[in-house]
mmCIF file of C-alpha atoms in Angstrom:
data_model
loop_
_atom_site.group_PDB
_atom_site.id
_atom_site.type_symbol
_atom_site.label_atom_id
_atom_site.label_comp_id
_atom_site.label_asym_id
_atom_site.label_seq_id
_atom_site.Cartn_x
_atom_site.Cartn_y
_atom_site.Cartn_z
ATOM 1 C CA UNK U 1 -173.980 -87.180 25.924
ATOM 2 C CA UNK U 2 -175.056 -88.211 22.468
ATOM 3 C CA UNK U 3 -178.733 -88.449 23.423
ATOM 4 C CA UNK U 4 -180.300 -85.321 24.851
ATOM 5 C CA UNK U 5 -182.415 -86.574 27.762
ATOM 6 C CA UNK U 6 -183.925 -83.135 28.365
ATOM 7 C CA UNK U 7 -185.825 -83.130 25.066
ATOM 8 C CA UNK U 8 -187.801 -85.614 23.059
ATOM 9 C CA UNK U 9 -185.702 -87.223 20.348
ATOM 10 C CA UNK U 10 -182.026 -87.270 19.512
ATOM 11 C CA UNK U 11 -179.617 -84.372 19.789
ATOM 12 C CA UNK U 12 -178.734 -83.017 16.341
ATOM 13 C CA UNK U 13 -174.998 -83.398 17.078
ATOM 14 C CA UNK U 14 -175.539 -87.152 17.221
ATOM 15 C CA UNK U 15 -175.843 -87.071 13.418
ATOM 16 C CA UNK U 16 -172.342 -85.602 12.895
ATOM 17 C CA UNK U 17 -170.432 -88.944 13.119
ATOM 18 C CA UNK U 18 -172.827 -90.499 10.605
ATOM 19 C CA UNK U 19 -172.284 -87.614 8.189
ATOM 20 C CA UNK U 20 -168.516 -88.005 8.577
ATOM 21 C CA UNK U 21 -168.803 -91.737 7.836
ATOM 22 C CA UNK U 22 -170.666 -91.115 4.570
ATOM 23 C CA UNK U 23 -168.133 -88.446 3.568
ATOM 24 C CA UNK U 24 -165.292 -90.909 4.215
ATOM 25 C CA UNK U 25 -166.961 -93.615 2.102
ATOM 26 C CA UNK U 26 -167.574 -91.141 -0.719
ATOM 27 C CA UNK U 27 -163.993 -89.856 -0.626
ATOM 28 C CA UNK U 28 -162.562 -93.395 -0.674
ATOM 29 C CA UNK U 29 -164.762 -94.378 -3.619
ATOM 30 C CA UNK U 30 -163.970 -91.253 -5.638
ATOM 31 C CA UNK U 31 -160.226 -91.581 -5.036
ATOM 32 C CA UNK U 32 -160.253 -95.223 -6.109
ATOM 33 C CA UNK U 33 -162.078 -94.407 -9.338
ATOM 34 C CA UNK U 34 -159.812 -91.550 -10.411
ATOM 35 C CA UNK U 35 -156.156 -90.673 -10.918
ATOM 36 C CA UNK U 36 -156.313 -89.038 -7.482
ATOM 37 C CA UNK U 37 -155.874 -92.463 -5.882
ATOM 38 C CA UNK U 38 -152.401 -92.816 -7.400
ATOM 39 C CA UNK U 39 -150.949 -90.015 -5.298
ATOM 40 C CA UNK U 40 -150.623 -91.585 -1.875
ATOM 41 C CA UNK U 41 -149.135 -88.588 -0.115
ATOM 42 C CA UNK U 42 -151.944 -86.372 -1.391
ATOM 43 C CA UNK U 43 -154.470 -88.791 0.068
ATOM 44 C CA UNK U 44 -152.602 -88.785 3.388
ATOM 45 C CA UNK U 45 -152.439 -84.982 3.406
ATOM 46 C CA UNK U 46 -156.209 -84.780 2.957
ATOM 47 C CA UNK U 47 -156.660 -87.275 5.800
ATOM 48 C CA UNK U 48 -154.510 -85.018 8.008
ATOM 49 C CA UNK U 49 -156.583 -81.981 7.043
ATOM 50 C CA UNK U 50 -159.739 -83.925 7.884
ATOM 51 C CA UNK U 51 -158.311 -84.711 11.315
ATOM 52 C CA UNK U 52 -157.569 -81.035 11.892
ATOM 53 C CA UNK U 53 -161.224 -80.254 11.161
ATOM 54 C CA UNK U 54 -161.981 -81.901 14.518
ATOM 55 C CA UNK U 55 -161.540 -78.349 15.828
ATOM 56 C CA UNK U 56 -165.168 -77.760 14.729
ATOM 57 C CA UNK U 57 -166.840 -80.330 17.039
ATOM 58 C CA UNK U 58 -164.361 -79.281 19.752
ATOM 59 C CA UNK U 59 -165.543 -75.676 19.609
ATOM 60 C CA UNK U 60 -169.171 -76.852 19.537
ATOM 61 C CA UNK U 61 -168.507 -78.987 22.614
ATOM 62 C CA UNK U 62 -166.975 -76.057 24.524
ATOM 63 C CA UNK U 63 -169.882 -73.810 23.539
ATOM 64 C CA UNK U 64 -172.457 -76.360 24.722
ATOM 65 C CA UNK U 65 -170.666 -76.904 28.044
ATOM 66 C CA UNK U 66 -170.417 -73.175 28.691
ATOM 67 C CA UNK U 67 -174.105 -72.687 27.878
ATOM 68 C CA UNK U 68 -175.049 -75.560 30.185
ATOM 69 C CA UNK U 69 -173.068 -73.922 32.997
ATOM 70 C CA UNK U 70 -174.826 -70.608 32.406
ATOM 71 C CA UNK U 71 -178.229 -72.309 32.570
ATOM 72 C CA UNK U 72 -177.560 -73.809 36.000
ATOM 73 C CA UNK U 73 -179.094 -72.196 39.080
ATOM 74 C CA UNK U 74 -175.956 -70.697 40.520
ATOM 75 C CA UNK U 75 -174.646 -67.233 41.197
ATOM 76 C CA UNK U 76 -172.708 -65.332 38.533
ATOM 77 C CA UNK U 77 -169.444 -65.794 40.410
ATOM 78 C CA UNK U 78 -169.982 -69.568 40.691
ATOM 79 C CA UNK U 79 -170.864 -69.813 36.990
ATOM 80 C CA UNK U 80 -167.793 -67.794 36.056
ATOM 81 C CA UNK U 81 -165.576 -70.025 38.190
ATOM 82 C CA UNK U 82 -167.063 -73.188 36.615
ATOM 83 C CA UNK U 83 -166.454 -71.853 33.093
ATOM 84 C CA UNK U 84 -162.886 -70.869 33.988
ATOM 85 C CA UNK U 85 -162.224 -74.339 35.429
ATOM 86 C CA UNK U 86 -163.645 -75.936 32.307
ATOM 87 C CA UNK U 87 -161.481 -73.688 30.120
ATOM 88 C CA UNK U 88 -158.380 -74.538 32.163
ATOM 89 C CA UNK U 89 -159.096 -78.260 31.775
ATOM 90 C CA UNK U 90 -159.590 -77.978 28.012
ATOM 91 C CA UNK U 91 -156.579 -75.671 27.669
ATOM 92 C CA UNK U 92 -154.163 -78.556 28.227
ATOM 93 C CA UNK U 93 -151.890 -79.439 25.341
ATOM 94 C CA UNK U 94 -149.541 -82.267 24.488
ATOM 95 C CA UNK U 95 -145.758 -82.076 24.438
ATOM 96 C CA UNK U 96 -143.897 -81.585 21.176
ATOM 97 C CA UNK U 97 -142.284 -85.004 21.596
ATOM 98 C CA UNK U 98 -145.713 -86.618 22.029
ATOM 99 C CA UNK U 99 -147.011 -84.853 18.923
ATOM 100 C CA UNK U 100 -144.000 -85.979 16.888
ATOM 101 C CA UNK U 101 -144.470 -89.552 18.082
ATOM 102 C CA UNK U 102 -148.145 -89.509 17.095
ATOM 103 C CA UNK U 103 -147.379 -87.879 13.751
ATOM 104 C CA UNK U 104 -144.693 -90.429 12.894
ATOM 105 C CA UNK U 105 -146.972 -93.348 13.812
ATOM 106 C CA UNK U 106 -149.854 -91.940 11.735
ATOM 107 C CA UNK U 107 -147.562 -91.265 8.772
ATOM 108 C CA UNK U 108 -145.844 -94.662 8.827
ATOM 109 C CA UNK U 109 -149.172 -96.488 9.279
ATOM 110 C CA UNK U 110 -150.332 -95.314 5.853
ATOM 111 C CA UNK U 111 -146.955 -94.995 4.148
ATOM 112 C CA UNK U 112 -145.704 -98.550 4.767
ATOM 113 C CA UNK U 113 -148.781 -100.359 3.479
ATOM 114 C CA UNK U 114 -148.892 -98.096 0.408
ATOM 115 C CA UNK U 115 -145.220 -98.751 -0.338
ATOM 116 C CA UNK U 116 -145.850 -102.479 -0.178
ATOM 117 C CA UNK U 117 -148.785 -102.155 -2.558
ATOM 118 C CA UNK U 118 -146.730 -100.146 -5.049
ATOM 119 C CA UNK U 119 -143.700 -102.440 -4.928
ATOM 120 C CA UNK U 120 -145.670 -105.580 -5.680
ATOM 121 C CA UNK U 121 -148.410 -104.034 -7.850
ATOM 122 C CA UNK U 122 -151.047 -105.142 -5.352
ATOM 123 C CA UNK U 123 -154.564 -104.366 -6.528
ATOM 124 C CA UNK U 124 -156.288 -106.505 -3.889
ATOM 125 C CA UNK U 125 -155.547 -105.575 -0.289
ATOM 126 C CA UNK U 126 -155.648 -107.817 2.760
ATOM 127 C CA UNK U 127 -155.998 -106.447 6.286
ATOM 128 C CA UNK U 128 -155.279 -109.397 8.629
ATOM 129 C CA UNK U 129 -157.452 -108.025 11.432
ATOM 130 C CA UNK U 130 -156.326 -110.647 13.938
ATOM 131 C CA UNK U 131 -152.949 -108.895 14.078
ATOM 132 C CA UNK U 132 -154.759 -105.758 15.296
ATOM 133 C CA UNK U 133 -156.287 -107.704 18.185
ATOM 134 C CA UNK U 134 -152.905 -109.195 19.081
ATOM 135 C CA UNK U 135 -150.942 -105.923 18.868
ATOM 136 C CA UNK U 136 -153.601 -103.923 20.741
ATOM 137 C CA UNK U 137 -153.804 -106.458 23.560
ATOM 138 C CA UNK U 138 -150.011 -106.667 23.857
ATOM 139 C CA UNK U 139 -149.369 -102.900 23.713
ATOM 140 C CA UNK U 140 -152.161 -102.062 26.153
ATOM 141 C CA UNK U 141 -150.795 -104.701 28.500
ATOM 142 C CA UNK U 142 -147.380 -102.994 28.342
ATOM 143 C CA UNK U 143 -148.380 -99.304 28.363
ATOM 144 C CA UNK U 144 -151.744 -99.237 30.155
ATOM 145 C CA UNK U 145 -151.255 -102.302 32.381
ATOM 146 C CA UNK U 146 -154.636 -103.691 31.322
ATOM 147 C CA UNK U 147 -155.636 -107.328 31.639
ATOM 148 C CA UNK U 148 -155.964 -109.645 28.674
ATOM 149 C CA UNK U 149 -159.426 -111.174 28.936
ATOM 150 C CA UNK U 150 -160.660 -114.495 27.652
ATOM 151 C CA UNK U 151 -162.986 -112.878 25.130
ATOM 152 C CA UNK U 152 -159.959 -111.115 23.590
ATOM 153 C CA UNK U 153 -158.138 -114.428 23.258
ATOM 154 C CA UNK U 154 -161.242 -116.048 21.766
ATOM 155 C CA UNK U 155 -161.651 -113.147 19.316
ATOM 156 C CA UNK U 156 -158.017 -113.444 18.274
ATOM 157 C CA UNK U 157 -158.323 -117.190 17.626
ATOM 158 C CA UNK U 158 -161.508 -116.764 15.571
ATOM 159 C CA UNK U 159 -160.176 -113.878 13.480
ATOM 160 C CA UNK U 160 -156.800 -115.567 13.042
ATOM 161 C CA UNK U 161 -158.473 -118.690 11.649
ATOM 162 C CA UNK U 162 -160.595 -116.588 9.292
ATOM 163 C CA UNK U 163 -157.574 -114.536 8.182
ATOM 164 C CA UNK U 164 -155.512 -117.648 7.455
ATOM 165 C CA UNK U 165 -158.386 -119.211 5.494
ATOM 166 C CA UNK U 166 -158.827 -116.000 3.527
ATOM 167 C CA UNK U 167 -155.112 -115.790 2.728
ATOM 168 C CA UNK U 168 -155.075 -119.409 1.528
ATOM 169 C CA UNK U 169 -157.963 -118.672 -0.825
ATOM 170 C CA UNK U 170 -156.266 -115.552 -2.149
ATOM 171 C CA UNK U 171 -152.858 -117.223 -2.481
ATOM 172 C CA UNK U 172 -154.222 -120.010 -4.688
ATOM 173 C CA UNK U 173 -156.220 -117.654 -6.902
ATOM 174 C CA UNK U 174 -154.233 -117.333 -10.153
ATOM 175 C CA UNK U 175 -156.239 -114.308 -11.265
ATOM 176 C CA UNK U 176 -155.258 -112.247 -8.241
ATOM 177 C CA UNK U 177 -151.564 -113.232 -8.367
ATOM 178 C CA UNK U 178 -151.098 -111.974 -4.813
ATOM 179 C CA UNK U 179 -147.554 -111.597 -3.458
ATOM 180 C CA UNK U 180 -147.486 -112.808 0.147
ATOM 181 C CA UNK U 181 -144.539 -110.490 0.888
ATOM 182 C CA UNK U 182 -147.197 -107.798 1.174
ATOM 183 C CA UNK U 183 -148.206 -109.379 4.506
ATOM 184 C CA UNK U 184 -144.994 -108.073 6.062
ATOM 185 C CA UNK U 185 -145.990 -104.506 5.205
ATOM 186 C CA UNK U 186 -149.517 -105.150 6.502
ATOM 187 C CA UNK U 187 -148.204 -106.428 9.845
ATOM 188 C CA UNK U 188 -145.888 -103.441 10.278
ATOM 189 C CA UNK U 189 -148.635 -100.992 9.318
ATOM 190 C CA UNK U 190 -151.055 -102.613 11.781
ATOM 191 C CA UNK U 191 -148.401 -102.427 14.492
ATOM 192 C CA UNK U 192 -148.059 -98.654 14.036
ATOM 193 C CA UNK U 193 -151.852 -98.310 13.961
ATOM 194 C CA UNK U 194 -152.199 -100.142 17.288
ATOM 195 C CA UNK U 195 -149.308 -98.222 18.808
ATOM 196 C CA UNK U 196 -150.956 -94.963 17.797
ATOM 197 C CA UNK U 197 -154.261 -95.922 19.443
ATOM 198 C CA UNK U 198 -152.541 -97.105 22.622
ATOM 199 C CA UNK U 199 -150.369 -93.985 22.836
ATOM 200 C CA UNK U 200 -153.411 -91.743 22.343
ATOM 201 C CA UNK U 201 -155.185 -93.580 25.160
ATOM 202 C CA UNK U 202 -152.116 -93.107 27.363
ATOM 203 C CA UNK U 203 -152.127 -89.365 26.704
ATOM 204 C CA UNK U 204 -155.852 -89.076 27.423
ATOM 205 C CA UNK U 205 -155.420 -90.982 30.691
ATOM 206 C CA UNK U 206 -152.612 -88.684 31.847
ATOM 207 C CA UNK U 207 -154.124 -85.360 30.753
ATOM 208 C CA UNK U 208 -157.479 -83.625 30.989
ATOM 209 C CA UNK U 209 -157.638 -83.284 27.235
ATOM 210 C CA UNK U 210 -160.513 -83.476 24.773
ATOM 211 C CA UNK U 211 -160.097 -86.270 22.214
ATOM 212 C CA UNK U 212 -161.223 -83.742 19.582
ATOM 213 C CA UNK U 213 -158.230 -81.570 20.427
ATOM 214 C CA UNK U 214 -155.975 -84.635 20.382
ATOM 215 C CA UNK U 215 -157.281 -85.417 16.879
ATOM 216 C CA UNK U 216 -156.358 -81.862 15.816
ATOM 217 C CA UNK U 217 -152.803 -82.310 17.124
ATOM 218 C CA UNK U 218 -152.558 -85.643 15.311
ATOM 219 C CA UNK U 219 -153.654 -84.012 12.066
ATOM 220 C CA UNK U 220 -151.159 -81.151 12.407
ATOM 221 C CA UNK U 221 -148.114 -83.338 13.027
ATOM 222 C CA UNK U 222 -149.041 -85.992 10.429
ATOM 223 C CA UNK U 223 -149.663 -83.153 7.931
ATOM 224 C CA UNK U 224 -146.119 -81.873 8.526
ATOM 225 C CA UNK U 225 -144.556 -85.311 7.955
ATOM 226 C CA UNK U 226 -146.602 -85.905 4.805
ATOM 227 C CA UNK U 227 -145.586 -82.519 3.395
ATOM 228 C CA UNK U 228 -141.915 -83.286 4.079
ATOM 229 C CA UNK U 229 -142.233 -86.720 2.438
ATOM 230 C CA UNK U 230 -143.989 -85.164 -0.563
ATOM 231 C CA UNK U 231 -141.171 -82.646 -1.024
ATOM 232 C CA UNK U 232 -138.490 -85.330 -0.757
ATOM 233 C CA UNK U 233 -140.168 -87.678 -3.254
ATOM 234 C CA UNK U 234 -140.746 -84.770 -5.618
ATOM 235 C CA UNK U 235 -137.045 -83.891 -5.669
ATOM 236 C CA UNK U 236 -135.505 -87.369 -5.328
ATOM 237 C CA UNK U 237 -136.383 -90.343 -7.535
ATOM 238 C CA UNK U 238 -136.239 -93.758 -5.881
ATOM 239 C CA UNK U 239 -135.565 -96.848 -8.024
ATOM 240 C CA UNK U 240 -136.093 -100.233 -6.365
ATOM 241 C CA UNK U 241 -135.497 -103.518 -8.163
ATOM 242 C CA UNK U 242 -138.279 -106.035 -7.479
ATOM 243 C CA UNK U 243 -138.655 -109.228 -9.543
ATOM 244 C CA UNK U 244 -136.179 -107.835 -12.104
ATOM 245 C CA UNK U 245 -138.405 -104.808 -12.613
ATOM 246 C CA UNK U 246 -137.787 -101.260 -11.530
ATOM 247 C CA UNK U 247 -140.458 -99.783 -9.307
ATOM 248 C CA UNK U 248 -140.362 -96.022 -8.967
#
């Protein structure tokens, strides 16, 4: 639990997500203000490393659970059996095929939208959040057999209207000079993002697996794909003709 009910106040581990949020904001700002932001694969590699650091809260979680078992009023044999059962539950791992699938989805989610931005010299990014609601509802209906509720439909309609209004404003702004072809890359990227979330939920439902450990697996496999892509783009030069201009 995030809030420690046995003591007065908030458990110190509750502050960890907030610290991570501020670190993410700082990293995004610093990368956007420096030449670092131009190297997309380097950014993605650092994201993968950050995901692998989820091993730290995972180990803290295991330590806390083991200590809580030891503090219970049970015999040594019962405590030992409880700890062993807990270890067996947390010792589950995902299949190689599942890890590859997660790694590919994570890699393509970032790669596709960055490619679109580079091809069309996009400095101003749209997100089209209503597509996330649509893709998540559809994929969870297919994979998790969940219902689509009225509040989800209402949320989609509201966000869709706001997204369309926002795109119209951006499209008619001569200073931005936004290329609407970028929306295709945004839709595809959002699709992979929603697939990744749904697939992670499917894995967690089918396995007794900590989501911290799942985050570590995601970081490892996405790190591998980003390293491979970095090596390929370092050796091979890609020239694509867009609007009679070569984009490299």
